[in-house]
mmCIF file of C-alpha atoms in Angstrom:
data_model
loop_
_atom_site.group_PDB
_atom_site.id
_atom_site.type_symbol
_atom_site.label_atom_id
_atom_site.label_comp_id
_atom_site.label_asym_id
_atom_site.label_seq_id
_atom_site.Cartn_x
_atom_site.Cartn_y
_atom_site.Cartn_z
ATOM 1 C CA MET Z 1 -27.928 -41.690 -32.072
ATOM 2 C CA LYS Z 2 -28.031 -37.894 -33.682
ATOM 3 C CA SER Z 3 -29.263 -37.225 -30.427
ATOM 4 C CA GLU Z 4 -26.992 -38.565 -28.231
ATOM 5 C CA VAL Z 5 -23.994 -36.678 -30.386
ATOM 6 C CA LYS Z 6 -25.402 -33.546 -29.367
ATOM 7 C CA ALA Z 7 -26.386 -34.188 -26.207
ATOM 8 C CA ARG Z 8 -22.191 -34.974 -25.062
ATOM 9 C CA PRO Z 9 -21.027 -31.582 -25.713
ATOM 10 C CA VAL Z 10 -24.225 -29.629 -23.878
ATOM 11 C CA SER Z 11 -23.487 -32.452 -21.084
ATOM 12 C CA ARG Z 12 -19.265 -31.156 -21.397
ATOM 13 C CA TRP Z 13 -20.610 -27.429 -21.402
ATOM 14 C CA ARG Z 14 -22.234 -27.965 -18.352
ATOM 15 C CA GLY Z 15 -19.412 -30.158 -16.539
ATOM 16 C CA ARG Z 16 -17.990 -27.272 -17.500
ATOM 17 C CA ARG Z 17 -19.637 -23.986 -16.072
ATOM 18 C CA LEU Z 18 -20.259 -26.934 -12.770
ATOM 19 C CA GLY Z 19 -16.322 -27.112 -12.595
ATOM 20 C CA ALA Z 20 -15.475 -23.285 -12.965
ATOM 21 C CA PHE Z 21 -18.511 -22.788 -10.485
ATOM 22 C CA VAL Z 22 -16.956 -25.009 -7.803
ATOM 23 C CA PHE Z 23 -13.412 -23.888 -7.973
ATOM 24 C CA LEU Z 24 -14.634 -19.941 -8.186
ATOM 25 C CA SER Z 25 -17.267 -20.009 -5.329
ATOM 26 C CA PRO Z 26 -14.633 -19.566 -2.595
ATOM 27 C CA GLY Z 27 -13.164 -16.811 -4.563
ATOM 28 C CA VAL Z 28 -16.351 -15.232 -4.897
ATOM 29 C CA THR Z 29 -17.652 -15.918 -1.717
ATOM 30 C CA TYR Z 30 -14.562 -14.453 -0.245
ATOM 31 C CA LEU Z 31 -14.588 -10.951 -2.629
ATOM 32 C CA ILE Z 32 -18.698 -10.346 -1.514
ATOM 33 C CA VAL Z 33 -18.231 -10.961 2.459
ATOM 34 C CA LEU Z 34 -15.021 -9.002 2.809
ATOM 35 C CA LEU Z 35 -15.017 -6.540 0.122
ATOM 36 C CA LEU Z 36 -18.119 -6.283 -0.940
ATOM 37 C CA VAL Z 37 -20.650 -6.577 2.131
ATOM 38 C CA PRO Z 38 -18.733 -3.727 4.486
ATOM 39 C CA LEU Z 39 -18.044 -1.449 1.151
ATOM 40 C CA ALA Z 40 -21.757 -1.743 1.010
ATOM 41 C CA LEU Z 41 -22.655 -0.477 4.588
ATOM 42 C CA VAL Z 42 -19.241 1.589 4.140
ATOM 43 C CA LEU Z 43 -21.110 3.504 1.393
ATOM 44 C CA SER Z 44 -25.148 3.382 2.716
ATOM 45 C CA ASN Z 45 -23.441 5.345 5.975
ATOM 46 C CA THR Z 46 -22.157 8.061 4.685
ATOM 47 C CA VAL Z 47 -26.028 9.688 4.127
ATOM 48 C CA PHE Z 48 -27.353 9.355 6.880
ATOM 49 C CA GLN Z 49 -26.735 10.829 10.338
ATOM 50 C CA ARG Z 50 -24.697 10.424 13.706
ATOM 51 C CA GLY Z 51 -26.684 9.645 16.893
ATOM 52 C CA ARG Z 52 -27.127 11.128 19.761
ATOM 53 C CA PHE Z 53 -25.153 8.324 22.016
ATOM 54 C CA GLY Z 54 -23.386 7.211 18.404
ATOM 55 C CA GLY Z 55 -24.331 4.509 15.789
ATOM 56 C CA VAL Z 56 -26.558 5.239 13.011
ATOM 57 C CA VAL Z 57 -29.771 7.531 12.557
ATOM 58 C CA TYR Z 58 -31.032 6.716 9.585
ATOM 59 C CA GLU Z 59 -32.161 10.063 8.047
ATOM 60 C CA PHE Z 60 -30.788 11.682 4.978
ATOM 61 C CA THR Z 61 -28.069 13.723 5.116
ATOM 62 C CA THR Z 62 -25.373 15.481 3.027
ATOM 63 C CA GLU Z 63 -23.502 16.988 6.308
ATOM 64 C CA ASN Z 64 -20.939 14.146 6.156
ATOM 65 C CA PHE Z 65 -19.376 15.192 2.538
ATOM 66 C CA GLU Z 66 -19.482 18.835 3.727
ATOM 67 C CA ARG Z 67 -17.724 17.927 6.384
ATOM 68 C CA LEU Z 68 -14.957 16.901 4.100
ATOM 69 C CA VAL Z 69 -13.697 19.775 3.112
ATOM 70 C CA ASP Z 70 -13.154 21.541 6.470
ATOM 71 C CA PRO Z 71 -9.780 23.354 6.986
ATOM 72 C CA LEU Z 72 -9.216 20.799 9.784
ATOM 73 C CA TYR Z 73 -9.810 17.769 8.210
ATOM 74 C CA LEU Z 74 -8.117 19.262 4.559
ATOM 75 C CA GLY Z 75 -5.398 19.604 7.221
ATOM 76 C CA VAL Z 76 -4.845 16.268 8.234
ATOM 77 C CA VAL Z 77 -5.000 14.624 4.302
ATOM 78 C CA VAL Z 78 -2.205 17.224 3.288
ATOM 79 C CA VAL Z 79 0.174 15.996 6.164
ATOM 80 C CA SER Z 80 -0.375 12.275 5.037
ATOM 81 C CA LEU Z 81 -0.099 13.177 1.614
ATOM 82 C CA LYS Z 82 2.990 15.028 2.397
ATOM 83 C CA LEU Z 83 4.192 12.044 4.730
ATOM 84 C CA ALA Z 84 3.232 9.611 2.329
ATOM 85 C CA ALA Z 85 5.074 10.768 -0.521
ATOM 86 C CA LEU Z 86 8.124 11.917 0.822
ATOM 87 C CA THR Z 87 8.203 8.084 2.652
ATOM 88 C CA THR Z 88 8.086 6.980 -1.148
ATOM 89 C CA LEU Z 89 10.232 8.732 -2.825
ATOM 90 C CA VAL Z 90 12.949 8.051 0.032
ATOM 91 C CA ALA Z 91 12.334 4.228 -0.529
ATOM 92 C CA LEU Z 92 12.337 4.608 -3.851
ATOM 93 C CA LEU Z 93 15.752 6.432 -3.965
ATOM 94 C CA ILE Z 94 17.465 3.418 -1.421
ATOM 95 C CA GLY Z 95 15.300 1.218 -3.204
ATOM 96 C CA TYR Z 96 16.521 1.415 -6.907
ATOM 97 C CA PRO Z 97 20.172 0.939 -6.138
ATOM 98 C CA THR Z 98 19.271 -1.330 -3.405
ATOM 99 C CA ALA Z 99 17.419 -3.921 -6.102
ATOM 100 C CA TYR Z 100 20.040 -2.997 -8.954
ATOM 101 C CA VAL Z 101 22.632 -4.285 -6.579
ATOM 102 C CA ILE Z 102 21.019 -7.636 -6.265
ATOM 103 C CA ALA Z 103 20.197 -8.531 -9.767
ATOM 104 C CA GLN Z 104 23.772 -7.795 -10.388
ATOM 105 C CA LEU Z 105 24.978 -10.801 -8.225
ATOM 106 C CA PRO Z 106 25.753 -14.219 -8.250
ATOM 107 C CA ARG Z 107 22.435 -16.683 -8.574
ATOM 108 C CA LYS Z 108 23.433 -18.009 -4.640
ATOM 109 C CA TRP Z 109 24.305 -14.483 -3.413
ATOM 110 C CA LYS Z 110 21.290 -13.127 -4.683
ATOM 111 C CA THR Z 111 18.794 -15.839 -2.836
ATOM 112 C CA VAL Z 112 20.310 -14.777 0.252
ATOM 113 C CA ALA Z 113 20.082 -10.550 -0.213
ATOM 114 C CA LEU Z 114 16.249 -11.320 -1.038
ATOM 115 C CA VAL Z 115 16.058 -12.729 2.667
ATOM 116 C CA ALA Z 116 17.721 -10.469 3.945
ATOM 117 C CA ILE Z 117 15.596 -8.171 1.985
ATOM 118 C CA VAL Z 118 12.440 -9.750 3.440
ATOM 119 C CA LEU Z 119 13.551 -10.973 6.582
ATOM 120 C CA PRO Z 120 11.877 -7.789 8.918
ATOM 121 C CA PHE Z 121 8.384 -9.104 7.445
ATOM 122 C CA TRP Z 122 8.883 -12.805 9.726
ATOM 123 C CA THR Z 123 8.375 -10.453 12.719
ATOM 124 C CA ASN Z 124 5.242 -9.335 14.149
ATOM 125 C CA PHE Z 125 4.226 -5.359 12.892
ATOM 126 C CA ILE Z 126 3.649 -4.313 16.508
ATOM 127 C CA ILE Z 127 7.327 -5.799 18.167
ATOM 128 C CA ARG Z 128 9.007 -4.010 15.150
ATOM 129 C CA VAL Z 129 7.363 -0.606 15.575
ATOM 130 C CA TYR Z 130 8.253 -0.878 19.489
ATOM 131 C CA ALA Z 131 11.732 -1.361 18.326
ATOM 132 C CA TRP Z 132 11.560 1.862 17.273
ATOM 133 C CA ILE Z 133 10.667 3.356 20.527
ATOM 134 C CA ILE Z 134 14.028 1.932 22.219
ATOM 135 C CA LEU Z 135 16.661 2.415 20.043
ATOM 136 C CA LEU Z 136 15.222 6.501 19.655
ATOM 137 C CA SER Z 137 14.280 6.859 22.793
ATOM 138 C CA GLY Z 138 15.747 9.527 25.471
ATOM 139 C CA PRO Z 139 18.364 6.758 26.789
ATOM 140 C CA GLY Z 140 17.970 4.800 23.878
ATOM 141 C CA LEU Z 141 20.524 3.199 22.087
ATOM 142 C CA VAL Z 142 21.088 5.817 19.367
ATOM 143 C CA ASN Z 143 21.344 8.723 21.958
ATOM 144 C CA SER Z 144 23.750 6.352 23.759
ATOM 145 C CA LEU Z 145 26.024 5.840 20.731
ATOM 146 C CA LEU Z 146 26.216 9.418 19.866
ATOM 147 C CA GLY Z 147 26.712 10.234 23.640
ATOM 148 C CA THR Z 148 23.912 12.812 23.614
ATOM 149 C CA HIS Z 149 19.690 13.288 24.911
ATOM 150 C CA MET Z 150 18.037 14.660 21.616
ATOM 151 C CA GLU Z 151 14.417 13.672 21.931
ATOM 152 C CA LEU Z 152 14.059 11.265 18.660
ATOM 153 C CA LEU Z 153 10.454 10.261 18.971
ATOM 154 C CA TYR Z 154 7.164 11.914 18.309
ATOM 155 C CA LYS Z 155 7.983 14.202 15.293
ATOM 156 C CA GLN Z 156 7.039 13.970 11.802
ATOM 157 C CA GLY Z 157 10.897 12.592 10.511
ATOM 158 C CA THR Z 158 10.054 9.558 12.987
ATOM 159 C CA ILE Z 159 7.128 8.812 11.456
ATOM 160 C CA VAL Z 160 8.729 8.645 7.932
ATOM 161 C CA ALA Z 161 11.384 6.307 8.912
ATOM 162 C CA GLY Z 162 9.028 3.977 10.611
ATOM 163 C CA LEU Z 163 7.170 4.488 7.644
ATOM 164 C CA LEU Z 164 10.198 3.144 4.908
ATOM 165 C CA TYR Z 165 11.591 0.886 7.501
ATOM 166 C CA SER Z 166 8.177 -0.935 7.351
ATOM 167 C CA TYR Z 167 7.080 -1.151 3.461
ATOM 168 C CA LEU Z 168 11.269 -0.656 1.865
ATOM 169 C CA PRO Z 169 10.692 -4.310 0.976
ATOM 170 C CA LEU Z 170 7.393 -3.609 -0.752
ATOM 171 C CA MET Z 171 9.759 -1.079 -3.226
ATOM 172 C CA VAL Z 172 12.940 -3.312 -3.547
ATOM 173 C CA LEU Z 173 11.192 -6.095 -4.382
ATOM 174 C CA PRO Z 174 8.943 -5.264 -7.391
ATOM 175 C CA LEU Z 175 12.361 -3.013 -8.689
ATOM 176 C CA TYR Z 176 14.427 -6.049 -8.365
ATOM 177 C CA SER Z 177 11.784 -8.115 -10.814
ATOM 178 C CA ALA Z 178 11.615 -5.483 -13.101
ATOM 179 C CA ILE Z 179 15.273 -5.099 -13.705
ATOM 180 C CA GLU Z 180 15.668 -9.087 -13.375
ATOM 181 C CA ARG Z 181 13.783 -9.203 -16.399
ATOM 182 C CA LEU Z 182 16.067 -6.972 -18.585
ATOM 183 C CA ASP Z 183 17.775 -8.219 -21.246
ATOM 184 C CA PRO Z 184 21.393 -8.111 -21.062
ATOM 185 C CA GLN Z 185 22.089 -7.663 -24.572
ATOM 186 C CA LEU Z 186 20.096 -3.975 -24.227
ATOM 187 C CA ARG Z 187 22.462 -3.117 -21.864
ATOM 188 C CA GLU Z 188 25.400 -4.316 -23.863
ATOM 189 C CA ALA Z 189 24.315 -3.257 -27.142
ATOM 190 C CA SER Z 190 24.381 -0.005 -26.191
ATOM 191 C CA ALA Z 191 28.166 0.167 -24.415
ATOM 192 C CA ASN Z 192 29.199 -1.622 -27.816
ATOM 193 C CA LEU Z 193 27.475 1.833 -29.643
ATOM 194 C CA GLY Z 194 30.303 4.023 -27.137
ATOM 195 C CA ALA Z 195 27.310 4.911 -24.816
ATOM 196 C CA SER Z 196 28.665 5.501 -21.572
ATOM 197 C CA GLY Z 197 27.733 3.266 -17.919
ATOM 198 C CA PHE Z 198 25.344 5.898 -17.086
ATOM 199 C CA THR Z 199 23.886 7.217 -20.378
ATOM 200 C CA THR Z 200 23.137 2.944 -20.927
ATOM 201 C CA PHE Z 201 21.659 3.556 -17.342
ATOM 202 C CA ARG Z 202 19.536 6.762 -18.412
ATOM 203 C CA LYS Z 203 18.169 5.818 -21.679
ATOM 204 C CA VAL Z 204 18.052 1.640 -21.735
ATOM 205 C CA THR Z 205 17.664 0.616 -18.251
ATOM 206 C CA LEU Z 206 15.800 3.636 -16.593
ATOM 207 C CA PRO Z 207 12.622 3.308 -18.990
ATOM 208 C CA LEU Z 208 12.449 -0.335 -19.032
ATOM 209 C CA THR Z 209 12.130 -0.293 -15.163
ATOM 210 C CA VAL Z 210 9.388 2.148 -15.499
ATOM 211 C CA PRO Z 211 6.400 -0.714 -14.184
ATOM 212 C CA GLY Z 212 8.449 -1.993 -11.427
ATOM 213 C CA VAL Z 213 8.913 1.825 -10.576
ATOM 214 C CA LEU Z 214 5.715 2.968 -10.711
ATOM 215 C CA THR Z 215 4.369 -0.634 -8.671
ATOM 216 C CA GLY Z 216 6.679 -0.047 -5.972
ATOM 217 C CA CYS Z 217 5.581 3.754 -5.259
ATOM 218 C CA LEU Z 218 1.972 2.417 -4.992
ATOM 219 C CA PHE Z 219 2.919 -0.018 -3.109
ATOM 220 C CA VAL Z 220 4.788 1.830 -0.578
ATOM 221 C CA PHE Z 221 2.553 5.369 -0.784
ATOM 222 C CA VAL Z 222 -0.550 3.630 -0.188
ATOM 223 C CA PRO Z 223 -0.185 1.674 2.930
ATOM 224 C CA SER Z 224 1.954 4.703 3.944
ATOM 225 C CA PHE Z 225 -1.052 7.286 3.526
ATOM 226 C CA GLY Z 226 -3.446 5.137 5.096
ATOM 227 C CA ASN Z 227 -1.312 3.642 8.264
ATOM 228 C CA PHE Z 228 -2.064 4.813 11.807
ATOM 229 C CA VAL Z 229 -0.439 2.312 13.482
ATOM 230 C CA ILE Z 230 4.049 3.590 13.109
ATOM 231 C CA PRO Z 231 1.687 7.682 13.681
ATOM 232 C CA GLU Z 232 0.527 6.760 16.752
ATOM 233 C CA ILE Z 233 3.561 4.553 18.490
ATOM 234 C CA LEU Z 234 6.511 6.770 16.401
ATOM 235 C CA GLY Z 235 4.374 10.334 15.762
ATOM 236 C CA GLY Z 236 2.568 11.002 19.506
ATOM 237 C CA SER Z 237 -1.074 12.355 19.968
ATOM 238 C CA LYS Z 238 0.265 15.691 18.145
ATOM 239 C CA SER Z 239 0.641 13.624 14.571
ATOM 240 C CA ILE Z 240 -2.701 12.782 13.248
ATOM 241 C CA MET Z 241 -2.590 11.059 9.828
ATOM 242 C CA VAL Z 242 -5.807 10.224 7.753
ATOM 243 C CA GLY Z 243 -6.021 6.489 8.830
ATOM 244 C CA ASN Z 244 -5.829 8.272 12.430
ATOM 245 C CA LEU Z 245 -8.740 10.686 11.965
ATOM 246 C CA ILE Z 246 -10.579 7.271 10.743
ATOM 247 C CA ARG Z 247 -10.216 5.592 13.508
ATOM 248 C CA ASP Z 248 -10.905 8.059 16.422
ATOM 249 C CA GLN Z 249 -14.263 8.545 14.726
ATOM 250 C CA PHE Z 250 -15.083 4.914 14.761
ATOM 251 C CA LEU Z 251 -14.059 4.594 18.277
ATOM 252 C CA LYS Z 252 -13.571 7.570 19.989
ATOM 253 C CA ALA Z 253 -15.752 10.626 18.641
ATOM 254 C CA ARG Z 254 -18.655 7.163 17.539
ATOM 255 C CA ASP Z 255 -19.432 9.433 14.450
ATOM 256 C CA TRP Z 256 -19.957 6.413 11.974
ATOM 257 C CA PRO Z 257 -21.556 7.757 9.506
ATOM 258 C CA PHE Z 258 -18.510 10.874 9.494
ATOM 259 C CA GLY Z 259 -15.705 7.606 9.631
ATOM 260 C CA ALA Z 260 -17.547 5.673 6.795
ATOM 261 C CA THR Z 261 -17.195 9.191 4.673
ATOM 262 C CA LEU Z 262 -13.691 9.560 5.294
ATOM 263 C CA ALA Z 263 -12.871 5.866 4.393
ATOM 264 C CA LEU Z 264 -14.542 6.178 1.278
ATOM 265 C CA ALA Z 265 -12.528 9.471 0.510
ATOM 266 C CA LEU Z 266 -9.645 7.150 1.059
ATOM 267 C CA ILE Z 267 -11.171 4.260 -0.953
ATOM 268 C CA ALA Z 268 -11.605 6.680 -3.645
ATOM 269 C CA VAL Z 269 -7.945 8.043 -3.963
ATOM 270 C CA LEU Z 270 -6.568 5.042 -3.733
ATOM 271 C CA ILE Z 271 -9.028 3.852 -6.483
ATOM 272 C CA VAL Z 272 -7.501 6.587 -8.488
ATOM 273 C CA LEU Z 273 -4.169 6.128 -7.661
ATOM 274 C CA LEU Z 274 -5.027 2.630 -9.292
ATOM 275 C CA LEU Z 275 -5.918 3.718 -12.358
ATOM 276 C CA ALA Z 276 -2.764 6.828 -12.677
ATOM 277 C CA GLN Z 277 -1.104 3.548 -11.883
ATOM 278 C CA ALA Z 278 -2.077 1.589 -14.409
ATOM 279 C CA TRP Z 279 -2.344 3.613 -17.251
ATOM 280 C CA ALA Z 280 0.834 4.849 -16.876
ATOM 281 C CA ALA Z 281 2.648 1.617 -16.805
ATOM 282 C CA ARG Z 282 0.431 0.961 -20.227
ATOM 283 C CA ARG Z 283 2.024 3.897 -21.613
ATOM 284 C CA ALA Z 284 5.597 3.502 -20.596
#
């Protein structure tokens, strides 16, 4: 009898492990096949040499990491950081008031506003980017409305506009979520104590929504920094960002080891940003 009582917890424990294994298997397989294996391949290729006609020669070298500090490539990184940071700043300046206003709307209008925010995501990303060419080209809609013939394409400002248009919803939605979670009584208490609307915003609303600000900034900065489609289409051949550089190393120069080294450096930068965002969110 005692042996049966002892056997039941053991069989129940095994059943739980089997259930956990069954439910976790798809996710774990996905991570292994599509994340860890490609990452391991990228990491391994960074220490090998480029083949004479492309590909990888499995002879150890540190030359790929030495090339990372070449002024030519550092310049591309600086440009990418500048454009991504500018896009993030403008998205924050536009996104915060937008999210704040949406959070104050009646419930039914909130739904309408949020649908309008995410509506561009229902259209293919490439089509949306190409639409900017129709708008900004020489005989395009903008010049027609202004009665001018300005060259609006193939400039860094155009790239920022394209990135901003594509990723602004990723700033608005986390901010809206953070503002929506605020307890209205806190702002009412601040107003009852004599604080002005601006003081209440500066000392109550803004500090309590810092996690949403950090999340939105990260969501906009990360895809902007590594994007290569928008710089290619709207920036032309003179505007190269990190994403374009990595793509060119793999597809044009066929220098897979150096392309892998650039990709690894980009991943390292993004991991640092994620850790910094998590640290700042905990302290906020």
